[in-house]
Coordinates of C-alpha atoms in Angstrom, one line a residue:
M1 CA 76.8 81.3 55.1
T2 CA 75.3 83.9 57.6
T3 CA 77.3 86.8 59.3
T4 CA 76.8 88.0 62.9
P5 CA 78.4 91.4 64.0
A6 CA 80.7 91.1 66.9
P7 CA 79.4 92.4 70.1
P8 CA 80.3 95.8 71.3
A9 CA 83.3 96.4 73.4
T10 CA 82.4 96.8 77.1
P11 CA 83.2 100.4 78.4
A12 CA 85.6 100.8 81.0
P13 CA 84.4 101.7 84.4
A14 CA 84.5 105.3 85.3
R15 CA 86.6 106.3 88.0
S16 CA 85.0 107.1 91.2
W17 CA 85.0 111.0 92.0
R18 CA 84.1 110.2 95.5
A19 CA 87.1 108.2 96.2
T20 CA 89.4 111.2 94.4
A21 CA 87.5 113.7 96.9
A22 CA 88.5 111.4 99.7
A23 CA 91.9 111.1 98.9
C24 CA 92.4 115.0 98.3
T25 CA 90.5 115.6 101.8
T26 CA 92.9 113.3 103.5
V27 CA 95.8 115.1 102.0
V28 CA 94.8 118.5 102.9
L29 CA 94.0 117.5 106.5
W30 CA 97.4 115.7 107.1
A31 CA 99.1 118.6 105.7
S32 CA 97.5 121.0 108.1
A33 CA 98.5 118.5 111.0
F34 CA 102.1 119.5 110.5
V35 CA 101.1 123.1 111.2
S36 CA 99.1 122.0 114.6
I37 CA 101.9 119.5 115.7
R38 CA 104.3 122.7 115.5
S39 CA 102.1 124.6 117.9
A40 CA 101.1 121.6 120.2
G41 CA 104.4 120.0 120.5
G42 CA 105.9 122.8 122.3
A43 CA 103.7 122.2 125.3
Y44 CA 103.3 118.2 125.1
S45 CA 105.6 115.6 124.9
P46 CA 105.6 113.0 122.1
G47 CA 103.8 110.2 124.1
A48 CA 101.2 112.7 125.5
L49 CA 100.5 114.4 122.4
A50 CA 99.8 111.0 120.7
L51 CA 97.5 109.9 123.6
G52 CA 95.6 113.3 123.6
R53 CA 95.1 113.3 119.8
L54 CA 94.1 109.6 119.7
L55 CA 91.4 110.1 122.7
S56 CA 90.2 113.1 120.7
G57 CA 89.8 110.8 117.5
V58 CA 87.9 107.9 119.3
L59 CA 85.3 110.2 121.1
V60 CA 84.6 111.7 117.6
L61 CA 84.6 108.2 115.7
G62 CA 82.6 106.4 118.3
A63 CA 79.8 109.0 118.5
I64 CA 79.6 109.0 114.6
L65 CA 79.6 105.1 114.7
L66 CA 76.9 105.0 117.3
V67 CA 74.7 107.3 115.4
R68 CA 75.2 105.3 112.3
R69 CA 74.5 101.9 114.1
E70 CA 77.2 100.2 112.2
G71 CA 78.3 98.1 114.9
L72 CA 81.3 95.8 115.0
P73 CA 83.1 94.8 111.7
G74 CA 83.5 91.2 110.4
R75 CA 85.6 88.7 112.1
G76 CA 88.2 88.9 109.1
A77 CA 88.8 92.4 109.9
W78 CA 90.2 92.4 113.4
R79 CA 93.8 91.1 112.2
G80 CA 94.2 94.3 110.1
I81 CA 92.4 96.5 112.9
V82 CA 94.9 95.4 115.5
T83 CA 98.1 95.5 113.4
S84 CA 97.3 98.7 112.0
G85 CA 96.1 100.2 115.4
V86 CA 99.3 99.4 117.2
L87 CA 101.5 100.2 114.5
W88 CA 100.1 103.1 112.6
F89 CA 97.8 104.8 115.2
G90 CA 100.2 104.2 118.0
L91 CA 103.6 103.5 117.3
Y92 CA 103.9 106.0 114.3
M93 CA 102.3 108.9 115.8
V94 CA 104.8 108.6 119.1
A95 CA 107.8 107.8 116.8
L96 CA 107.0 110.8 114.7
N97 CA 106.2 113.3 117.4
W98 CA 109.5 112.3 119.1
G99 CA 111.7 112.3 116.0
E100 CA 110.7 115.9 115.1
Q101 CA 112.0 116.9 118.0
E102 CA 115.6 115.2 117.5
V103 CA 116.1 116.2 114.0
D104 CA 115.4 119.5 111.6
A105 CA 112.0 119.5 110.0
G106 CA 113.8 119.2 106.5
T107 CA 115.5 115.8 107.5
A108 CA 112.2 114.5 109.1
A109 CA 110.2 115.3 106.0
M110 CA 112.7 113.4 103.8
L111 CA 113.1 110.4 106.0
V112 CA 109.1 109.9 106.4
N113 CA 108.6 110.6 102.9
I114 CA 110.5 106.9 102.2
G115 CA 107.2 105.5 103.6
P116 CA 105.1 105.8 100.3
I117 CA 107.9 103.8 98.5
L118 CA 107.9 101.2 101.0
M119 CA 104.1 100.8 100.9
A120 CA 104.2 100.3 97.0
L121 CA 107.0 97.7 97.4
M122 CA 105.2 96.0 100.4
G123 CA 101.9 96.2 98.6
A124 CA 103.3 94.5 95.5
R125 CA 105.0 91.8 97.6
M126 CA 102.3 91.1 100.3
L127 CA 99.1 92.1 98.6
G128 CA 99.9 91.1 95.2
E129 CA 99.3 94.7 93.9
G130 CA 101.4 95.5 90.6
L131 CA 104.1 98.1 90.3
P132 CA 103.1 100.0 86.9
R133 CA 105.9 102.1 85.3
R134 CA 103.7 105.4 85.6
L135 CA 103.3 104.7 89.5
L136 CA 107.2 104.1 90.0
L137 CA 108.1 107.0 87.8
G138 CA 105.8 109.1 89.5
M139 CA 107.0 108.3 93.1
G140 CA 110.4 108.9 91.9
I141 CA 109.6 112.5 90.8
S142 CA 107.6 112.9 93.9
F143 CA 110.2 111.7 96.2
S144 CA 112.8 113.9 94.7
G145 CA 110.5 116.8 95.2
A146 CA 110.3 115.9 98.8
V147 CA 113.9 116.1 99.0
V148 CA 114.1 119.4 97.6
V149 CA 111.2 120.5 99.9
G150 CA 113.3 119.0 102.9
L151 CA 116.4 120.6 102.0
A152 CA 114.6 124.1 101.7
M153 CA 113.2 123.5 105.0
S154 CA 116.4 122.7 106.6
G155 CA 117.7 125.4 108.5
H156 CA 120.4 125.5 111.0
G157 CA 118.9 122.6 113.0
S158 CA 120.7 119.6 114.3
S159 CA 119.9 116.0 113.5
S160 CA 120.7 113.1 116.0
V161 CA 121.3 109.3 115.1
L162 CA 118.1 108.8 117.7
G163 CA 116.0 111.3 115.6
V164 CA 117.0 109.7 112.4
A165 CA 116.1 106.2 113.6
L166 CA 113.0 107.3 114.8
C167 CA 112.0 109.0 111.7
L168 CA 113.1 105.8 109.6
L169 CA 110.8 103.7 112.2
A170 CA 108.0 106.0 111.5
A171 CA 108.3 105.6 107.9
V172 CA 108.5 101.9 108.4
V173 CA 105.4 101.3 110.5
Y174 CA 103.3 103.6 108.4
A175 CA 103.8 101.5 105.6
L176 CA 103.1 98.3 107.7
G177 CA 99.9 100.1 109.1
V178 CA 98.4 100.9 105.8
V179 CA 99.2 97.5 104.2
S180 CA 97.7 95.6 107.0
Q181 CA 94.8 97.9 106.8
K182 CA 93.8 97.3 103.5
P183 CA 92.6 93.7 103.7
A184 CA 90.6 94.6 106.7
L185 CA 88.5 96.9 104.6
A186 CA 86.8 94.0 102.8
Y187 CA 85.1 93.2 106.1
G188 CA 83.9 96.5 107.2
S189 CA 83.4 100.0 106.6
S190 CA 86.2 102.7 106.6
L191 CA 84.3 104.1 109.8
Q192 CA 84.2 100.7 111.5
I193 CA 88.0 100.1 110.7
N194 CA 89.5 103.3 111.9
T195 CA 87.3 103.6 114.8
F196 CA 88.5 100.5 116.5
G197 CA 92.0 101.2 115.0
C198 CA 92.1 104.5 116.5
L199 CA 90.8 103.0 120.0
I200 CA 93.6 100.2 120.0
G201 CA 96.2 102.9 119.3
A202 CA 94.9 104.9 122.1
V203 CA 94.8 101.7 124.4
A204 CA 98.6 101.4 123.5
C205 CA 99.5 104.8 124.5
L206 CA 97.9 104.7 127.9
P207 CA 101.1 104.7 129.5
F208 CA 101.4 108.2 128.7
T209 CA 98.3 109.1 130.6
G210 CA 99.9 110.4 133.7
V211 CA 102.3 112.8 131.4
L212 CA 99.4 114.1 129.4
I213 CA 97.4 114.8 132.6
S214 CA 100.3 116.8 134.1
E215 CA 101.3 118.5 130.8
A216 CA 97.5 119.5 130.0
A217 CA 97.4 121.3 133.3
D218 CA 100.3 123.7 132.4
A219 CA 99.7 124.0 128.6
P220 CA 98.4 127.0 126.9
M221 CA 94.8 126.8 125.5
S222 CA 96.1 127.2 122.0
A223 CA 98.4 124.1 122.3
T224 CA 95.5 122.0 123.9
L225 CA 93.0 123.2 121.1
N226 CA 95.7 122.2 118.3
M227 CA 96.0 118.5 120.0
I228 CA 91.9 118.4 120.0
Y229 CA 92.0 119.6 116.2
L230 CA 94.7 116.8 115.4
G231 CA 92.2 114.2 116.8
V232 CA 89.1 115.3 115.1
F233 CA 90.4 116.6 111.6
P234 CA 93.6 115.0 110.7
T235 CA 93.0 111.8 112.7
A236 CA 89.1 111.1 112.8
L237 CA 88.0 112.5 109.5
A238 CA 91.3 112.1 107.6
F239 CA 91.8 108.5 108.5
T240 CA 88.1 107.7 107.5
T241 CA 88.4 109.3 104.1
W242 CA 91.5 107.5 103.7
G243 CA 90.0 104.1 104.4
Y244 CA 87.4 104.9 102.2
A245 CA 89.7 105.8 99.2
L246 CA 92.1 102.9 100.2
A247 CA 89.2 100.6 99.8
R248 CA 88.8 101.4 96.0
T249 CA 92.4 101.6 94.7
T250 CA 95.8 100.1 95.6
A251 CA 98.1 101.0 98.5
G252 CA 100.9 102.0 96.2
R253 CA 98.6 104.5 94.4
M254 CA 97.3 105.9 97.8
G255 CA 100.9 106.2 99.0
A256 CA 101.9 108.2 96.0
T257 CA 98.9 110.7 96.5
T258 CA 100.4 111.5 100.0
Y259 CA 103.4 113.1 98.2
A260 CA 101.2 116.0 97.8
V261 CA 101.3 116.7 101.4
P262 CA 104.8 118.7 101.3
A263 CA 103.6 121.1 98.6
I264 CA 100.3 121.6 100.8
V265 CA 102.4 122.3 103.8
V266 CA 104.8 124.7 101.9
L267 CA 101.4 126.7 101.1
M268 CA 99.8 126.6 104.4
A269 CA 103.1 127.7 106.0
W270 CA 103.0 130.6 104.1
V271 CA 99.4 131.5 104.5
L272 CA 99.2 130.7 108.2
L273 CA 102.6 131.0 109.6
D274 CA 103.9 133.9 107.4
E275 CA 106.8 131.7 106.3
V276 CA 107.5 132.7 102.9
P277 CA 108.7 129.8 100.7
T278 CA 112.0 130.0 99.0
P279 CA 112.3 129.3 95.4
L280 CA 113.8 125.7 96.4
G281 CA 110.7 125.2 98.3
V282 CA 108.3 126.2 95.6
L283 CA 110.5 123.9 93.1
G284 CA 110.0 120.9 95.5
G285 CA 106.6 121.4 95.8
L286 CA 105.8 121.4 92.2
L287 CA 107.7 118.4 91.7
C288 CA 105.6 116.7 94.4
L289 CA 102.4 117.7 92.6
A290 CA 104.0 116.6 89.3
G291 CA 104.8 113.1 90.5
V292 CA 101.4 112.6 91.9
A293 CA 99.9 113.4 88.7
V294 CA 102.1 111.1 86.8
S295 CA 101.4 108.1 89.3
R296 CA 97.7 108.6 89.4
S297 CA 97.4 108.9 85.6
R298 CA 96.2 105.8 83.8
Q299 CA 97.7 104.5 80.8
R300 CA 95.6 104.8 77.6
P301 CA 94.3 101.5 76.4
A302 CA 95.4 100.3 73.0
P303 CA 92.9 100.9 70.4
A304 CA 90.8 97.7 70.1
H305 CA 90.6 96.2 66.7
P306 CA 87.3 95.0 65.3
A307 CA 86.5 91.2 65.7
P308 CA 86.0 89.3 62.4
P309 CA 82.6 88.5 61.6
V310 CA 81.4 85.2 63.0
V311 CA 80.3 82.7 60.1
E312 CA 77.5 80.4 61.1
D313 CA 77.4 77.2 59.0
R314 CA 73.7 76.3 59.3
P315 CA 72.6 73.0 58.1
D316 CA 69.8 74.1 55.9
A317 CA 71.9 76.8 54.0
K318 CA 73.2 74.4 51.4
H319 CA 69.6 73.4 50.7
R320 CA 68.4 76.9 50.3
S321 CA 71.2 77.5 47.7
A322 CA 70.4 74.4 45.9
R323 CA 66.7 75.4 45.4
R324 CA 67.8 78.8 43.5
P325 CA 67.7 78.9 39.8

């Protein structure tokens, strides 16, 4: 009888720091979009602002795509590109811009943040992704933080039934857009998927062309620059880094990451707009960040027990033992 030691356990793959950096870039840029929308939204109507933002994004993404010579994505990507382009790039932006004009900022923030929860549920149902306890717990903590931030942001503004419906619509199409984009990333790069998704969104918003032209003639330069900023950074760059990170994790985990946006918005409004956060807003922001940390943490694997030695019964073992004195 001889014994062979058990093979060593295969080490778990290390988490990609690039995906984490991409997700953080997306969150920061999407948070900055709320500050720019507040400026540009005073001069541009919802549809015109969405079209101008998407056209700026298409120009930047298209130029980068040509320089990198990536060409067209695979055939299997186009269903997801068209769906996410119409829903996420097109309908979501118009509905969100319009809804924020009908309800106060706090109510809009609370309603739109239903989106990541729907994203996790749809990912589990449509993509076969799991719903780990830590993800659900973290999202619950973050959503409560988003509600607290919303209450802190709610001043004396008014809310209409139309505005509430538009914000809920934005949350639903946001989740549907992300879930439909996830499978497309298996057939093309994030740059390819988001370039053509942004183009389709812009085409869907072309009916607002006349409004955009007329409003651009009267809009102050600051509002127009903010619209261009929305297209270049929170759209072109942030959607590309989002797709890069989404291709390397689940839709639910990426949705939970976006709960850091309300906390960053509170900080940016303080620094850039001189809006001192209330204690309630600070508490909500901390809850959002705590929930993101919980949802993105990984459960420690159970300690592996050493495997018993493998016993080999060789035919010549008995003969060797028989010859021993």
